[in-house]
């Protein structure tokens, strides 16, 4: 036998490691970028990073191919062909910026609202919002309106924080975890790491999802719920827990408004809190039987009985609540059929929640002091955690469903207690601590305040005296009163219709609105190309800032090419969407680990440059010169409030400032030195009960998260909703249009309610018997993944998964195609069988399908020929009801796009089908053809 | 080299937990990334942006559905790479000696400079763990990251396979399966780890941990969990009153 | 398995060549002079063409010499060594037959044994592969050997031997198919054992690891329709063995032998195509292809 070959066991992985932040999705993991001979060779997770602790998802590891993508734009582009054709001419930056300034400057001076600036899932919202405010347009928002504003708003209104990426289960202590409607979520790696922890400890995971894939595949128990019915299911669990008395009364009394007395006087106060002269909500003190201010020391707030004043009984919120949910309407047997879950299973889940919450209570020997000044020797927790995302929020009943879920969590006392759900700084933060929305615009002047916020009553709506919306997306109008994130999905349709008014220039940053983020995609492409009689476009000007040759780029008149994430500075800021963990505040940066090799510029620097050219306040010095030389300069030196800037770490000239402090010229260098991020731990006694924890409140003030202590109680009963109801009932100055009254009364219930989704209510189940959903593939980020040669091999097609019943009923065999029809459109795609599926549900992957010619892909790529978007089936409006009005396909409270309300019918496509439909004409690629084969190995110096 | 060693000093391998794998493909891509840059030729991708993209991967994740008579169907994500078999048929068939099993740790490797690209070893492997690289025209397979696990240029905690290091859910474990006391061996014993296709006689070193029982929630009746149930004569309000008195 | 033309040609042609060498070596008919030149030349040409065809299958033919090193364990290496040994050992015998009018019987016999083992080694390359149950059966070398011997006899003009060979070959082919059809099940491998999930329920591929194709699928997963296969089996049997046998029963003429030979070669090409195309690799279990 010959000797074994000598394998080099210790090759140098690289010449140098540069630590920055991933941007293959919005999870923002820390990465080690291995460089060989100055080129990016390999990317792995950063072990020290608070978000990912060294792990990295498929997208993150494939970042190198995103960075080298053939679809990268190379220079500014000016449209030369018709819109949508993709015919462009490369121009210089000078020319590009001159064009943009030439369009925007006159608008600012005459009609700033005719400029609409909307941005996708970027992490520069604090910059873009600030910029838009300085410009003076009311029309700015980011993507939350079509994403998950129901989840964010319901969380913040109910408990001062939300799931999304702003809170997390106590992964280390939870014993029972319920996951509602999540395929992937923003906290991609942390959720996977958390699930891994639960599995390693043998904790139970229950997945509530019509589809058993991904996380739900590893759930110990799967509840294959019928879409749109989670609210009913959750309230049935509430019914069971109330019936059995398995609720945490202590918690409810101390930390929630459950004891608040509800005014029962007929009239304008009905349903509002009974308040004392100082305006403080009142509770009944069990010792005296009298109504007193909620925060009077030494009282025993009652949950059971009310007070009688002048012959009228004012009952505690909890009485209203318990009476409502104890109703037999919410009994498991009553909801089982509708939810598609056997009653026995609902009962078993309720019992398990009760058992774990109360029999497996956990106690940390950690003293703490509450805002009332009372010291507690221990922290008692109920180890039941829950998490939910778009599966419950992307429905027209999503806001109230998310509220119902928070109600369930709060009733068992598992929010901000050990083993339950925990907020991440800067949360907790009640709605009152957020701004109100602003839209008052004056030519040549900045807006009167921040665009987005949390209305507390009709007085905060952004409407004119005639009830017409002030914003182009109609956010904060009677259509969507609490649209805290704006309504990006309505912008193009409204601008095209000139409703509520016409605009001049639409500026889109990092959003593929001509494709996968639009409802009704084919029609949206028509709207973007639609012309007036004189041949001018209905939407006169479109600027698009993108890094790649996306579908949207083809519809722009001017394209500002961005750098890739390895070529620029970014700031993942506490002012925006930070990377905090429940036990630490944290923020991070990206920095140019390689220089761009194309004539591209970082978008944020371009925006600041544009701001200077427009003379926007905050961006120019007195003499009109630039205040910030580029984005890095802005990150370092901008202050939002005195001492508080984009980055919280290493403030003050000596780097001692944590959260607060003067700008430090070395700040970015310190971040780079530390691996691209900064963390600061929450003190042990402040780790739980944060909304009521005096130590936490003081710490948060010291760290600049808030400017004063702001303890608050959870809103089981949400008074602002009642104010809108009162308006709809005819009280108050601001009155909704009549056609919306009934809907507002029904939807704006101050206690969580369930109602069928608008589509379900309006659809004949015989005609459209199926629910159609999309899920995010873990290995792709929206439309970005397909330009990535590694990732596109994993998912290059969109098979429609159907249940065995449907498979058999329609006689499908392998290789068949199906046609899906909704009240609004039709698509054809390959079909596949899946048993672990709610029998009334079909689904496919989100955003894999591509328009031919986009993303530097071959026009025959499977993404264009074997894949389609369900977006073609979804309309931004509901089908006409015959009342002459068009109703939005959105949540009536927040305006959240109801993607998952979709109903369809299925047919077998004729034999021989081999191409997906609709098939749009190819766009001309503004970038050179991609290489054919790749086998890239970078040789290092070592 | 084509003969198998009678015995290897250690049996390094992976233990993959099918109860925990969420099917994210992270291990697939980190493997591709590391191995493109390291051991042997780059892992190529042909027609990378075209109609039929086809690249070399050393680790792939399949998804299976298990239909059960008396319980809801299950879905199981199933990562698969070379199992570093003790009785590796891929090694003995190799005409050139390019394929071999290391005596010190049992890792099965291809010495690419000796490989003639005949493809026979890929035929011999029952598991589909070998792929011929279409550009380099040599056989590629999982190296168990032999150039990481002993790599003195890496921090000690990084001396583990790329796929293990990256797995977000912790479904992949690496260690010496020849040592009954090792963490991986204990996992296999505790969780009933098994071999893939034992009937093929390959004696894989890598083991798989089965999914735990699914859909077995058996909660006691809610009423039995309560001291006094509200559903007594006084109803919920009476219970609430009593409960509040006790606080 | 992918029916690669290079491998089909290689196994058929080199089989024929080595089969012919067996008979030429044994000296049942000992051609000399021009006849020897033609016959030995044919044998060397066939084996050579086969080997060249096989080299087309290699990713790195320039390293082919390395394939001679692992004869201790590898059938492919053994085949290479044996093939060259056969050709070398036979060479003096052939040369002597052509130029000296007389072979070297000892070398001829030795060469015949070597040729026989070469054919066996070729067959064992396939038969040893447990992961392809259809091949992993004793009938595989029998078919290879009989095909080579019958075809070789035909080439060598050994009509009786060829006749018996063809009849035996027909039986062997049928036996190989009948046994082969049972082999996959007999192997015990199923999606259940491949995933280890069989005890939990019925296991089915839900989503492949990639939406396109890959090397494994191209190389190892080839699905032939059952009806199609049945027809081709009949063609292989008829052309490869029965028709030649029938022709050999008729009064012998150059034409009938030539036709028999052509039929035999055509039939064997079909048989070999089926040999690959029908063979299912257990890896197909991971791709829902079974
Ligand atoms: N890999 C990857 N990660 C991503 C993204 C990506 O594109 N790729 N996108 C990011 C973005 S922008 C977002 S908004 C998040 C979204 O993260 P998720 O909320 O996880 O996103 P979806 O893929 O929309 O998954 C929704 C899930 O809800 C289920 N569902 C649908 N309707 C219902 C219902 O009525 N009830 C219940 N219980 N379930 C239902 C669907 O089956 C699906 O599993 O992910 C982020 N993370
Ligand atoms: N059917 C259906 N449709 C949906 C959803 C669904 O669940 N089902 N989900 C919705 C949700 S929640 C969301 S968030 C949207 C997401 O939809 P989009 O916001 O449209 O997201 P992407 O497809 O990621 O497109 C973002 C754009 O950003 C560009 N980009 C990428 N990197 C950079 C960069 O570094 N700089 C710049 N300037 N640009 C860059 C890309 O090229 C792309 O054009 O989709 C929505 N659409
Ligand atoms: S989850 Fe993946 S893509 Fe997203 S930031 Fe983390 S590593 Fe990058
Ligand atoms: S898994 Fe396949 S390639 Fe790996 S050792 Fe076993 S037989 Fe060889
Ligand atoms: S392909 Fe290479 S490693 Fe495989 S058997 Fe042939 S020579 Fe050996
Ligand atoms: S051990 Fe290394 S080579 Fe093997 S699958 Fe994992 S990453 Fe790939
Ligand atoms: S990285 Fe881990 S969880 Fe993801 S597919 Fe691989 S083994 Fe499964
Ligand atoms: Mo989103």
PDB file of N, CA, C and O in Angstrom, chain B residues 6 44 55 72 106 125 155 223 230 239:
ATOM      1  N   UNK B   6      -7.538  -1.157   7.437  1.00  0.00           N
ATOM      2  CA  UNK B   6      -8.211  -2.169   8.246  1.00  0.00           C
ATOM      3  C   UNK B   6      -8.925  -1.480   9.404  1.00  0.00           C
ATOM      4  O   UNK B   6     -10.000  -1.893   9.840  1.00  0.00           O
ATOM      5  N   UNK B  44     -17.479  24.484  -9.551  1.00  0.00           N
ATOM      6  CA  UNK B  44     -17.923  25.349 -10.643  1.00  0.00           C
ATOM      7  C   UNK B  44     -19.442  25.382 -10.771  1.00  0.00           C
ATOM      8  O   UNK B  44     -20.152  24.557 -10.197  1.00  0.00           O
ATOM      9  N   UNK B  55     -24.451  23.330 -10.959  1.00  0.00           N
ATOM     10  CA  UNK B  55     -23.158  23.457 -10.311  1.00  0.00           C
ATOM     11  C   UNK B  55     -22.817  22.259  -9.448  1.00  0.00           C
ATOM     12  O   UNK B  55     -23.625  21.343  -9.276  1.00  0.00           O
ATOM     13  N   UNK B  72     -51.176  13.523  11.595  1.00  0.00           N
ATOM     14  CA  UNK B  72     -50.943  14.417  10.456  1.00  0.00           C
ATOM     15  C   UNK B  72     -49.616  14.115   9.766  1.00  0.00           C
ATOM     16  O   UNK B  72     -48.687  13.606  10.400  1.00  0.00           O
ATOM     17  N   UNK B 106     -10.176   8.508   9.307  1.00  0.00           N
ATOM     18  CA  UNK B 106     -11.259   7.881   8.554  1.00  0.00           C
ATOM     19  C   UNK B 106     -11.894   8.750   7.496  1.00  0.00           C
ATOM     20  O   UNK B 106     -12.866   8.357   6.844  1.00  0.00           O
ATOM     21  N   UNK B 125     -21.077   4.935  -4.937  1.00  0.00           N
ATOM     22  CA  UNK B 125     -21.632   5.510  -3.718  1.00  0.00           C
ATOM     23  C   UNK B 125     -23.152   5.440  -3.750  1.00  0.00           C
ATOM     24  O   UNK B 125     -23.777   5.996  -4.645  1.00  0.00           O
ATOM     25  N   UNK B 155      -8.719  29.870  14.470  1.00  0.00           N
ATOM     26  CA  UNK B 155      -8.885  29.839  15.924  1.00  0.00           C
ATOM     27  C   UNK B 155      -9.391  28.456  16.314  1.00  0.00           C
ATOM     28  O   UNK B 155     -10.131  27.834  15.545  1.00  0.00           O
ATOM     29  N   UNK B 223     -59.741  21.534  33.431  1.00  0.00           N
ATOM     30  CA  UNK B 223     -60.384  21.598  34.738  1.00  0.00           C
ATOM     31  C   UNK B 223     -59.499  20.976  35.811  1.00  0.00           C
ATOM     32  O   UNK B 223     -59.421  21.468  36.933  1.00  0.00           O
ATOM     33  N   UNK B 230     -63.979  28.000  37.817  1.00  0.00           N
ATOM     34  CA  UNK B 230     -64.967  29.067  37.787  1.00  0.00           C
ATOM     35  C   UNK B 230     -66.360  28.539  37.466  1.00  0.00           C
ATOM     36  O   UNK B 230     -67.344  29.193  37.786  1.00  0.00           O
ATOM     37  N   UNK B 239     -65.889  33.282  41.061  1.00  0.00           N
ATOM     38  CA  UNK B 239     -64.507  32.794  41.088  1.00  0.00           C
ATOM     39  C   UNK B 239     -63.539  33.978  41.119  1.00  0.00           C
ATOM     40  O   UNK B 239     -62.583  34.013  41.888  1.00  0.00           O
TER      41      UNK B 239
END
